[in-house]
Short mmCIF file of C-alpha atoms in Angstrom, two decimals:
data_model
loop_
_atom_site.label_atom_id
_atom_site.label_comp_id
_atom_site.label_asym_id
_atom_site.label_seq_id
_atom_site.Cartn_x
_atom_site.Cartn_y
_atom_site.Cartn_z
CA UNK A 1 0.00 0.00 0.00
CA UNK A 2 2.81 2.59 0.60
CA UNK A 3 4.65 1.72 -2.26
CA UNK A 4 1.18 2.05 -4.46
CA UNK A 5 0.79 5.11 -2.52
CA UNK A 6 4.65 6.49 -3.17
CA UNK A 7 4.23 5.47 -6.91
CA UNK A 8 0.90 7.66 -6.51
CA UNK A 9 2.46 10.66 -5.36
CA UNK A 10 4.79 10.58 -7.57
CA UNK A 11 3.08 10.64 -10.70
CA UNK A 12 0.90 13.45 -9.83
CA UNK A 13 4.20 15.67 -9.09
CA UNK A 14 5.24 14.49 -12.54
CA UNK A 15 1.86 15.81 -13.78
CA UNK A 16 1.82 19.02 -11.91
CA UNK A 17 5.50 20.07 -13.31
CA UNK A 18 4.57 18.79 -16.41
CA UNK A 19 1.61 21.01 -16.58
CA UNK A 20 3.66 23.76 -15.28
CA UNK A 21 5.59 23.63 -18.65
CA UNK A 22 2.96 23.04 -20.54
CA UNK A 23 1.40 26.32 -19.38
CA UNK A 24 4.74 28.50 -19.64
CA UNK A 25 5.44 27.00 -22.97
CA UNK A 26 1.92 28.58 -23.98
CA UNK A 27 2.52 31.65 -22.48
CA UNK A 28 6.19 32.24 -23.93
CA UNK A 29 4.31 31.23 -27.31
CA UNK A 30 2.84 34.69 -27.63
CA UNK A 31 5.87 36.48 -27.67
CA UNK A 32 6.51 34.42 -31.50
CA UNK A 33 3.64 36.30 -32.85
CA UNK A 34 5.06 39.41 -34.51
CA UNK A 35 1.77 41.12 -34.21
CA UNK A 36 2.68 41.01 -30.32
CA UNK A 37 6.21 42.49 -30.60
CA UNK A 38 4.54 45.19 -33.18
CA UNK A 39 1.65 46.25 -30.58
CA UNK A 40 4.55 46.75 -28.10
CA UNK A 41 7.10 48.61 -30.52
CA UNK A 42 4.38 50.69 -31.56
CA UNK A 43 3.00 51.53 -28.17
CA UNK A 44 6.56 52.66 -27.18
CA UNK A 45 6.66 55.29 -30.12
CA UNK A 46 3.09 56.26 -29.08
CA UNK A 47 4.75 56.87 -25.53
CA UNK A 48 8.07 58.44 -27.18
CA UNK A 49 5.31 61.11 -28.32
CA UNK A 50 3.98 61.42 -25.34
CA UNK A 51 7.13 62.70 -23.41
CA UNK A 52 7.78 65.16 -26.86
CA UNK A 53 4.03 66.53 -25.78
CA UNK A 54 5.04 66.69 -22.06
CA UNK A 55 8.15 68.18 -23.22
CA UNK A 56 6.52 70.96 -25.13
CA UNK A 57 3.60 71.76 -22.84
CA UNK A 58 6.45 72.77 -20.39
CA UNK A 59 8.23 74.41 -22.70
CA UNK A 60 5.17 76.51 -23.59
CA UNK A 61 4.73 77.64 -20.08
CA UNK A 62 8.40 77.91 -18.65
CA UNK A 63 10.16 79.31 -21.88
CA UNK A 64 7.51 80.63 -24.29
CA UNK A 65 5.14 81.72 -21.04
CA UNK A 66 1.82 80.54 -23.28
CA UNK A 67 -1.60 80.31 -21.19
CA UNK A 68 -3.53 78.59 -23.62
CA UNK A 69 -3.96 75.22 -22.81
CA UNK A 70 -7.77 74.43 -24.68
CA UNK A 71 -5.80 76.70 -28.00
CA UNK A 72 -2.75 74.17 -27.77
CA UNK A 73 -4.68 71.03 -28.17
CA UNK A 74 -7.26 72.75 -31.24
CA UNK A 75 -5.17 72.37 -34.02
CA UNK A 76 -4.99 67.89 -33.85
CA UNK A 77 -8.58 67.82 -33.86
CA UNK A 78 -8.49 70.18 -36.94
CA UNK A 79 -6.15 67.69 -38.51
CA UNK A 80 -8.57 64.33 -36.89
CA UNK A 81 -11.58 66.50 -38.95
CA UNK A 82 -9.65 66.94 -42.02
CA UNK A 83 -8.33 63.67 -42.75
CA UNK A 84 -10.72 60.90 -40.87
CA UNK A 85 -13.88 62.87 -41.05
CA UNK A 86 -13.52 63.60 -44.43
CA UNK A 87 -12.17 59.57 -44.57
CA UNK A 88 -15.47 59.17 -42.94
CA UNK A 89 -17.74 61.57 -45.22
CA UNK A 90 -16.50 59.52 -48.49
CA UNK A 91 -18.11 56.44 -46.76
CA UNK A 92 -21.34 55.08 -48.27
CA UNK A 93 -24.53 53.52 -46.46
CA UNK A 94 -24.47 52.96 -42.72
CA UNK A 95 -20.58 53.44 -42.48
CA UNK A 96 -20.94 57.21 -44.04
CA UNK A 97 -20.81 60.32 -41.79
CA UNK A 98 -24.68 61.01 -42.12
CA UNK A 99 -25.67 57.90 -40.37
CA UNK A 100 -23.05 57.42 -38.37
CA UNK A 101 -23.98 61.29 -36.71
CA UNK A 102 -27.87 60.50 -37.14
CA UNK A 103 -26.87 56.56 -34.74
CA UNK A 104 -24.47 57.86 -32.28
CA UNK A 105 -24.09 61.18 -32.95
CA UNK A 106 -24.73 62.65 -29.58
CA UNK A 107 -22.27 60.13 -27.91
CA UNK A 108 -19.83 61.47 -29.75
CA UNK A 109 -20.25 64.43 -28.59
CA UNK A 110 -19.99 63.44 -24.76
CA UNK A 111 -16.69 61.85 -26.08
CA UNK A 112 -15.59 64.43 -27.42
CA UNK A 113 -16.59 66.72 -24.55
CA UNK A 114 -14.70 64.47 -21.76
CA UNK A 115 -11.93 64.36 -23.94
CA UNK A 116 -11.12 67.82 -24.58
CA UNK A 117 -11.60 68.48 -21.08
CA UNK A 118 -8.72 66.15 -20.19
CA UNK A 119 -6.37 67.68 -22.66
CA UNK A 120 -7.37 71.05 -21.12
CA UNK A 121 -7.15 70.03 -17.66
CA UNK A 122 -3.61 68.42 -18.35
CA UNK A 123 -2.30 70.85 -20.56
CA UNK A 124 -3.20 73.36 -17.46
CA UNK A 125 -1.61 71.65 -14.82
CA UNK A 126 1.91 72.40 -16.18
CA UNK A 127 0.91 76.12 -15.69
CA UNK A 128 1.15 75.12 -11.43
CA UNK A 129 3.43 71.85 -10.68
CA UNK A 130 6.44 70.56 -12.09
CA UNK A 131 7.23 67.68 -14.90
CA UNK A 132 8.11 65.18 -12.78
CA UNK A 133 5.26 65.80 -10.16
CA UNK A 134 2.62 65.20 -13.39
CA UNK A 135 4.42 62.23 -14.67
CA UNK A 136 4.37 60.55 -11.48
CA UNK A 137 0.66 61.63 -11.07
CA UNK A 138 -0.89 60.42 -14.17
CA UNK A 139 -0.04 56.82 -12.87
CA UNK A 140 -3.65 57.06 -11.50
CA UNK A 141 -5.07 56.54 -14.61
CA UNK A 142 -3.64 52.75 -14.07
CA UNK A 143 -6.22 51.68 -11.46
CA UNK A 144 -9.07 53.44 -13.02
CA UNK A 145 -8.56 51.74 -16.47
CA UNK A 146 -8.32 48.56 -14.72
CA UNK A 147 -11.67 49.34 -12.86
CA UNK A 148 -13.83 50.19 -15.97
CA UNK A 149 -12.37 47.36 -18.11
CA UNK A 150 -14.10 45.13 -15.20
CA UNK A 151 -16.52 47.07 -15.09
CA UNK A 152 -17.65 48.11 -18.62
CA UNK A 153 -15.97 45.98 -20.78
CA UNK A 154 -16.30 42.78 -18.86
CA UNK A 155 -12.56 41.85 -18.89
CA UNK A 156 -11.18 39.29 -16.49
CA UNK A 157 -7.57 39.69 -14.99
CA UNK A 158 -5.46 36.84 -14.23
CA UNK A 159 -3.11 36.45 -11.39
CA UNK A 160 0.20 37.09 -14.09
CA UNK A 161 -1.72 40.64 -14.90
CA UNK A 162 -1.77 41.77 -11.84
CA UNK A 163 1.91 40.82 -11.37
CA UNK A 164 2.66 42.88 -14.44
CA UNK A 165 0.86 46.11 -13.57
CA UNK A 166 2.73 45.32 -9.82
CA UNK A 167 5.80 45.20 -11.75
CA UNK A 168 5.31 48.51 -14.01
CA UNK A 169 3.97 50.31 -11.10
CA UNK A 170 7.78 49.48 -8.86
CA UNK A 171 9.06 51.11 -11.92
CA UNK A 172 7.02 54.08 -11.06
CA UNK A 173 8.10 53.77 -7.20
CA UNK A 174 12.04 53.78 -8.63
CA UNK A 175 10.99 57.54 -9.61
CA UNK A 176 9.64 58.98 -6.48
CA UNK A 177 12.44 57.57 -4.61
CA UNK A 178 15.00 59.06 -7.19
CA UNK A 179 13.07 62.54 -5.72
CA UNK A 180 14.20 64.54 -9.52
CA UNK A 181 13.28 67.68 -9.63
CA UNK A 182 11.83 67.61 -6.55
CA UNK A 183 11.98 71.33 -4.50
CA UNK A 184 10.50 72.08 -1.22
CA UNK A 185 7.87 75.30 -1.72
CA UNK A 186 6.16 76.74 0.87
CA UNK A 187 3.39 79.51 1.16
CA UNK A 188 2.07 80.11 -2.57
CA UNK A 189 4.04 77.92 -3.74
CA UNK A 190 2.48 74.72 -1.81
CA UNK A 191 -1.01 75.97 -2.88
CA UNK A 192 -0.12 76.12 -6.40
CA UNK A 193 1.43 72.94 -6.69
CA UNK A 194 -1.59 71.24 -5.25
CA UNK A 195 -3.87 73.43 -7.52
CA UNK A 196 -1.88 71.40 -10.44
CA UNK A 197 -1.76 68.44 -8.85
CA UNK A 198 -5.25 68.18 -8.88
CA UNK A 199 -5.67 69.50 -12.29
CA UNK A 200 -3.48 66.54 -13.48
CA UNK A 201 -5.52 64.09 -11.45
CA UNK A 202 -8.85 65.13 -13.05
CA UNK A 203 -7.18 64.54 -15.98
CA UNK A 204 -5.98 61.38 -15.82
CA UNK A 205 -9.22 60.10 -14.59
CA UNK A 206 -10.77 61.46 -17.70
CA UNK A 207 -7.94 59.99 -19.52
CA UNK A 208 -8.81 56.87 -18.52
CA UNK A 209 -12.01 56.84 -19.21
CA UNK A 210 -11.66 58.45 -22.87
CA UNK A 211 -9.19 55.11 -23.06
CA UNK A 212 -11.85 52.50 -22.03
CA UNK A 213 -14.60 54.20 -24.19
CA UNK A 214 -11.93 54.19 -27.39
CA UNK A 215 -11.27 50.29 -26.94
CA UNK A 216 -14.83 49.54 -27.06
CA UNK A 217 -15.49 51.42 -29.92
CA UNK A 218 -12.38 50.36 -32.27
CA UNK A 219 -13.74 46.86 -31.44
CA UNK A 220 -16.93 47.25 -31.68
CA UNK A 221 -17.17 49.41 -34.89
CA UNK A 222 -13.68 50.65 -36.21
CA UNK A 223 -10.83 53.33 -36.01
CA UNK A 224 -11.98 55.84 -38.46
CA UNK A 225 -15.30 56.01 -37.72
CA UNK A 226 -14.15 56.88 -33.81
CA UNK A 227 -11.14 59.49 -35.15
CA UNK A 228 -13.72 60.97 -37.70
CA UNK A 229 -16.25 61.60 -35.37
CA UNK A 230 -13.84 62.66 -32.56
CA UNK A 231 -12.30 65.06 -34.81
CA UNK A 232 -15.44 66.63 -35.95
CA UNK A 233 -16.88 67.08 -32.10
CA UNK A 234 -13.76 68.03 -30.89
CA UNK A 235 -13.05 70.50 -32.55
CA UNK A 236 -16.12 71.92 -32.77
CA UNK A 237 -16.37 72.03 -28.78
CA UNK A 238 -12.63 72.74 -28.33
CA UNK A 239 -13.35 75.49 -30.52
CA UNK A 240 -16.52 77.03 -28.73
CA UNK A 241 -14.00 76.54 -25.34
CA UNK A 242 -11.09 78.34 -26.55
CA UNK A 243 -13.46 81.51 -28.11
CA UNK A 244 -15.24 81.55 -24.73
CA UNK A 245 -12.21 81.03 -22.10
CA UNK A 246 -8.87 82.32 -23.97
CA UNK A 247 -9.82 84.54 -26.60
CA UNK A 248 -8.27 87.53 -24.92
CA UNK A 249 -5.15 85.33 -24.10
CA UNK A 250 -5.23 84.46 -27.84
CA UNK A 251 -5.38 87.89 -28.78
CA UNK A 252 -2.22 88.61 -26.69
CA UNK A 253 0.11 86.08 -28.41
CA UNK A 254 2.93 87.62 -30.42
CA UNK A 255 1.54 85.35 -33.54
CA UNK A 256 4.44 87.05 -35.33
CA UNK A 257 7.25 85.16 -33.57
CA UNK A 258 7.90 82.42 -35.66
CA UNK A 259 8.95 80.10 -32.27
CA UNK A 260 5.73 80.56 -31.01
CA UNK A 261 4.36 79.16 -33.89
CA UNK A 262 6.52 76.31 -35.16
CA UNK A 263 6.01 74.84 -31.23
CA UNK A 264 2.68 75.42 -31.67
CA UNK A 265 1.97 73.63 -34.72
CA UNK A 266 4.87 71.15 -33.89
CA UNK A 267 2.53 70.00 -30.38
CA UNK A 268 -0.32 69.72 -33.22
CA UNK A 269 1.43 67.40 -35.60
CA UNK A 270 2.78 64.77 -32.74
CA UNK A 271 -0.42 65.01 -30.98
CA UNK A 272 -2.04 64.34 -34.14
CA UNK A 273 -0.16 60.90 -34.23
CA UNK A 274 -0.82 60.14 -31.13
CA UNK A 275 -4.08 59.90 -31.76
CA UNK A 276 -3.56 57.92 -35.19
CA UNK A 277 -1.72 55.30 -33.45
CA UNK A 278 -3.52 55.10 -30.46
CA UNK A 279 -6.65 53.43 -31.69
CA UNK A 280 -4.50 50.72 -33.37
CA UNK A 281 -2.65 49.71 -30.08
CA UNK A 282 -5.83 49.72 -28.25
CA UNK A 283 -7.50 46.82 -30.96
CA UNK A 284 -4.74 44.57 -30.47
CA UNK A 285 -4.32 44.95 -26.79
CA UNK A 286 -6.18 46.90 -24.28
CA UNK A 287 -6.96 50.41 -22.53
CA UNK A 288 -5.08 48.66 -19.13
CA UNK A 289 -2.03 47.42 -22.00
CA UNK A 290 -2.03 50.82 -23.43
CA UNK A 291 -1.46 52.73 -19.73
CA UNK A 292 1.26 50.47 -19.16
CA UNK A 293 2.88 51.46 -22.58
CA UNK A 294 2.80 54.44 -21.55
CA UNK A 295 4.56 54.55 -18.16
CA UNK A 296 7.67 54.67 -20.49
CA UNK A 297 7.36 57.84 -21.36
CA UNK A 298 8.50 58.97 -17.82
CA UNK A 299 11.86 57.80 -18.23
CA UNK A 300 12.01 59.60 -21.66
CA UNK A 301 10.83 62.66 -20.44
CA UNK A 302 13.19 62.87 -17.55
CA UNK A 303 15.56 61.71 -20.14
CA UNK A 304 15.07 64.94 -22.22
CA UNK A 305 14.55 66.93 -18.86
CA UNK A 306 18.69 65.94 -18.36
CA UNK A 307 19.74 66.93 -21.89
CA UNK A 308 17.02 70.17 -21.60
CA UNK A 309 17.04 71.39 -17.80
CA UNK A 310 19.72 69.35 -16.59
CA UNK A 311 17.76 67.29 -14.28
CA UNK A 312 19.76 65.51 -12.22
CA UNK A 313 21.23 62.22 -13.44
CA UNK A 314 19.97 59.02 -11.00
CA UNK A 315 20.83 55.14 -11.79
CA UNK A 316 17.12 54.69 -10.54
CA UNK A 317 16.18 56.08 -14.13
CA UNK A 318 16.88 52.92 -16.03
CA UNK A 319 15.92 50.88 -13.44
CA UNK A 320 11.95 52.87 -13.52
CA UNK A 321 12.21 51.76 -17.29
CA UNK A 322 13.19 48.26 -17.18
CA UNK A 323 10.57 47.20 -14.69
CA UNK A 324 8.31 49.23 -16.61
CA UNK A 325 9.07 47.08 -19.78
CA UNK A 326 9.63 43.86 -17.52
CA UNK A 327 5.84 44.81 -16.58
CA UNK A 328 4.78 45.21 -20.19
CA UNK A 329 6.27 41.93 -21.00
CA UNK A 330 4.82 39.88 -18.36
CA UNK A 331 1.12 41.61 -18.88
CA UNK A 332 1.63 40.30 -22.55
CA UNK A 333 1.73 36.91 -22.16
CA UNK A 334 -1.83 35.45 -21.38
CA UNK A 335 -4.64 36.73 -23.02
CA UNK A 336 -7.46 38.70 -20.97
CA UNK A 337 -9.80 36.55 -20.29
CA UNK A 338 -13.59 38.01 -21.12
CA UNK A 339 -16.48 37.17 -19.42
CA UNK A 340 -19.01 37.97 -22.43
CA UNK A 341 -16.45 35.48 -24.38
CA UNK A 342 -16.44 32.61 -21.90
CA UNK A 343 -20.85 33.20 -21.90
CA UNK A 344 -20.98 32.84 -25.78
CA UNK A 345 -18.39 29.71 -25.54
CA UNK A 346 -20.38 27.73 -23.61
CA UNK A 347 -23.31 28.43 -25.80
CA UNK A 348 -22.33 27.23 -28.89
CA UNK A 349 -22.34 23.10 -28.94
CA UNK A 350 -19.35 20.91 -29.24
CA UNK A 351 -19.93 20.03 -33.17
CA UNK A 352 -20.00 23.12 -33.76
CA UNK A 353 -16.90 24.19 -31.89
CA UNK A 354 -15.10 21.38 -33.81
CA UNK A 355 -16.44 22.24 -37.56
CA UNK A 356 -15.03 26.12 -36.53
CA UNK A 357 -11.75 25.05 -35.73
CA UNK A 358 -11.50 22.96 -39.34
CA UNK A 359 -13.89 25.71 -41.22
CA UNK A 360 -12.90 28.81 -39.10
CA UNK A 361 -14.57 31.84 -41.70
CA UNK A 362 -14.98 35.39 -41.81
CA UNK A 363 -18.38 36.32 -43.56
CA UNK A 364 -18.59 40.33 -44.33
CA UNK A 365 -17.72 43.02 -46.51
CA UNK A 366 -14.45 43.62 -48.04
CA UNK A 367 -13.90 46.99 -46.63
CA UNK A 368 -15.24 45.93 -43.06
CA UNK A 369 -13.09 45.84 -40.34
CA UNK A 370 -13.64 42.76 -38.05
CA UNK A 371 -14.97 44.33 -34.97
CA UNK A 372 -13.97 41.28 -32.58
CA UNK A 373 -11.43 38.75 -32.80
CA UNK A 374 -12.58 36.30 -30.24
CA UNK A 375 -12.46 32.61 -29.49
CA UNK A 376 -14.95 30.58 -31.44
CA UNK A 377 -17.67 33.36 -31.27
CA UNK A 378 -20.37 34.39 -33.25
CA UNK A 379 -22.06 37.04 -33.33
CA UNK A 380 -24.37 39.67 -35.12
CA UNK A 381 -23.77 43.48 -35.08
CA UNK A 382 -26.41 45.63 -36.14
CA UNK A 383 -24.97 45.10 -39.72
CA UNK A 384 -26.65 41.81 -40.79
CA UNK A 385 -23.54 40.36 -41.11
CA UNK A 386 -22.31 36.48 -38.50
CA UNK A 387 -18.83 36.16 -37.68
CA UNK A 388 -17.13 32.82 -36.68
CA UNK A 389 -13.01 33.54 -36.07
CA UNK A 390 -10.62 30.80 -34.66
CA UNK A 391 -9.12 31.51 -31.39
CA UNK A 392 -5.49 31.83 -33.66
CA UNK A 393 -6.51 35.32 -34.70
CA UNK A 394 -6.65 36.30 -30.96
CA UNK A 395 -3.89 38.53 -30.29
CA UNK A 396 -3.13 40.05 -26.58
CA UNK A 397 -6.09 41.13 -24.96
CA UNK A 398 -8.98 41.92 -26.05
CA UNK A 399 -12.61 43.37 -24.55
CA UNK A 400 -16.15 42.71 -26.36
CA UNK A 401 -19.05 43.84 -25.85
CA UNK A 402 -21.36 43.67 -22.70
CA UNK A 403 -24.48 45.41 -22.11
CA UNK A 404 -22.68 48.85 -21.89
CA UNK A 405 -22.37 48.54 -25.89
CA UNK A 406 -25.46 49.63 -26.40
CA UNK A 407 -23.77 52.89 -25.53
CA UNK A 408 -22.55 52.84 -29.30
CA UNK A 409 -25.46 51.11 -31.16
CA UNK A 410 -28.99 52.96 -31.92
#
């Protein structure tokens, strides 16, 4: 009996290490995708354009002494009208600009709204703290992405996410014990610090949630249709802003000083990408994925801060960016489980599982974009049109819809 017993015992440790590798062997598989490595490579250049933008906002307010943080952020959404609206305008039938403002068109606008409001609110905070105090502050906008993607999107975090966001978020800890830039004020200069350090909160709240809201509608509908209509509302309603809070600030600008300017309509252009690449990051990741991108772009901005201001050089610099991409890496390698993907799993029979594995197919338009790449499940949009994708196409991790959709369908 105790040898049957040893024997036991020791073929279930067999089987539990043996699982073990099976598991990490399918976790290290993602990182052979190239469509993983390009989501990451292009999230860092969306976060290299991030630090330019943090970069220039405090240039505009320590060198160039610019108050105009709603007239700063106007000219992108000019550029999001010109090219994606207009994108948008040449579409035909339900995909054209007409229908898509007549379906949604007011949700746009909130969109657009909250979104403007965070650039604004952002953009002001550099007017009242330092660099370093908003880079460290916008970290917030970690924990609230994670919170609606639970809560809106229906997205399940694993045990190895959390570990990653732990991971990026030590990183962040590396900078507030480096202490750069860091200067004691007292008096005013206490109260406006905290002024901006709430500004910067409120906006990386609303960042967050502009985030969520974008990954469910480049997977629920598609990238131009969100850019189009973003940069038709926004700059509408960034417009009305700037008219009604900074026109006398606008009228005060030496518009003849070419710096001025070429700054100006450099922060337009970058931010401009930004936003183009953005959207494409979010569809093959996530608005939690896409924060953690992001956290990079402290240790490039304190990197230009050293060539610019001569910050003060600290070791703990690269160590904040290699647990930052450590925590990237790790976040990467299971998929985000969904709990509207799991539901629609278990309703489809075995036989049919089985004939989508051999048969997987992809029913709709040529121009379409597939809204969802999910494992074995089908669906129906409100465009007449059933889906059925093999769990191969599933790439990082990825959100569908719950009953918060419906805040983007009629």
């Amino acid at each position: 009996a105790e040898k049957h017993l040893f024997h036991l015992r020791k073929h279930a440790e067999m089987k539990t290490e043996q699982c073990v590798m099976d598991n990490m062997e399918k976790y290290l598989s993602e990182y052979r995708n190239w469509s993983v490595w390009r989501t990451i490579l292009i999230g860092q250049v969306c976060s290299v354009l991030l630090s330019v933008l943090a970069f220039l906002s405090h240039h505009f307010t320590v060198n160039l002494h610019l108050a105009i943080p709603t007239g700063q952020n106007y000219l992108h959404y000019i550029l999001l009208c010109a090219v994606f609206t207009t994108w948008l305008a040449c579409r035909r039938g339900d995909k054209g600009l007409i229908s898509v403002a007549k379906a949604r068109g007011y949700r746009y606008i909130l969109l657009g709204f909250i979104d403007v409001q965070a650039n604004t609110l952002l953009a002001t905070s550099y007017q009242f703290t330092t660099l370093v105090s908003i880079q460290l502050l916008d970290c917030v906008a970690i924990p609230i992405a994670l919170a609606l993607s639970c809560l809106t999107l229906g997205v399940r975090f694993r045990f190895v996410h959390i570990v990653g966001v732990s991971v990026c978020l030590m990183g962040v800890g590396c900078l507030v014990w480096a202490g750069v830039g860091a200067t004691k004020a007292s008096g005013d200069g206490q109260q406006s610090q905290l002024v901006g350090d709430m500004l910067c909160l409120g906006g990386a709240v609303l960042f967050a949630v502009v985030v969520v809201l974008q990954e469910l509608v480049v997977k629920t509908l598609d990238c131009v249709e969100y850019l189009g209509m973003l940069g038709l509302s926004g700059s509408i309603i960034c417009g009305v802003q700037m008219y009604l809070l900074e026109r006398n600030a606008l009228v005060d600008v030496n518009w003849e000083d070419k710096t001025i300017v070429i700054y100006l309509a450099l922060y337009g252009v970058v931010q401009f990408i930004f936003y183009a690449l953005i959207p494409y990051v979010l569809r093959y990741s996530g608005a939690t994925a896409v924060q953690l991108y992001l956290l990079t772009s402290d240790f490039f901005s304190l990197v230009i801060g050293m060539v610019l201001y001569k910050f003060r050089f600290h070791g703990l610099y690269f160590l904040n960016y290699l647990l930052a991409m450590s925590g990237i890496y790790i976040f990467t390698i299971k998929k985000t489980p969904i709990a509207a993907q799991q539901r629609a799993s278990s309703e489809n029979p075995p036989q049919q599982l089985m004939a989508d594995e051999v048969h997987p197919t992809i029913q709709a338009p040529r121009d379409y974009v597939s809204p969802f790449e999910t494992e074995h499940f089908e669906m129906t949009s409100s465009i007449p049109v059933t889906y059925t994708v093999s769990s191969d196409s599933l790439i990082n991790s990825h959100s569908a819809t719950t009953g918060f959709s419906s805040f983007y369908h009629k």
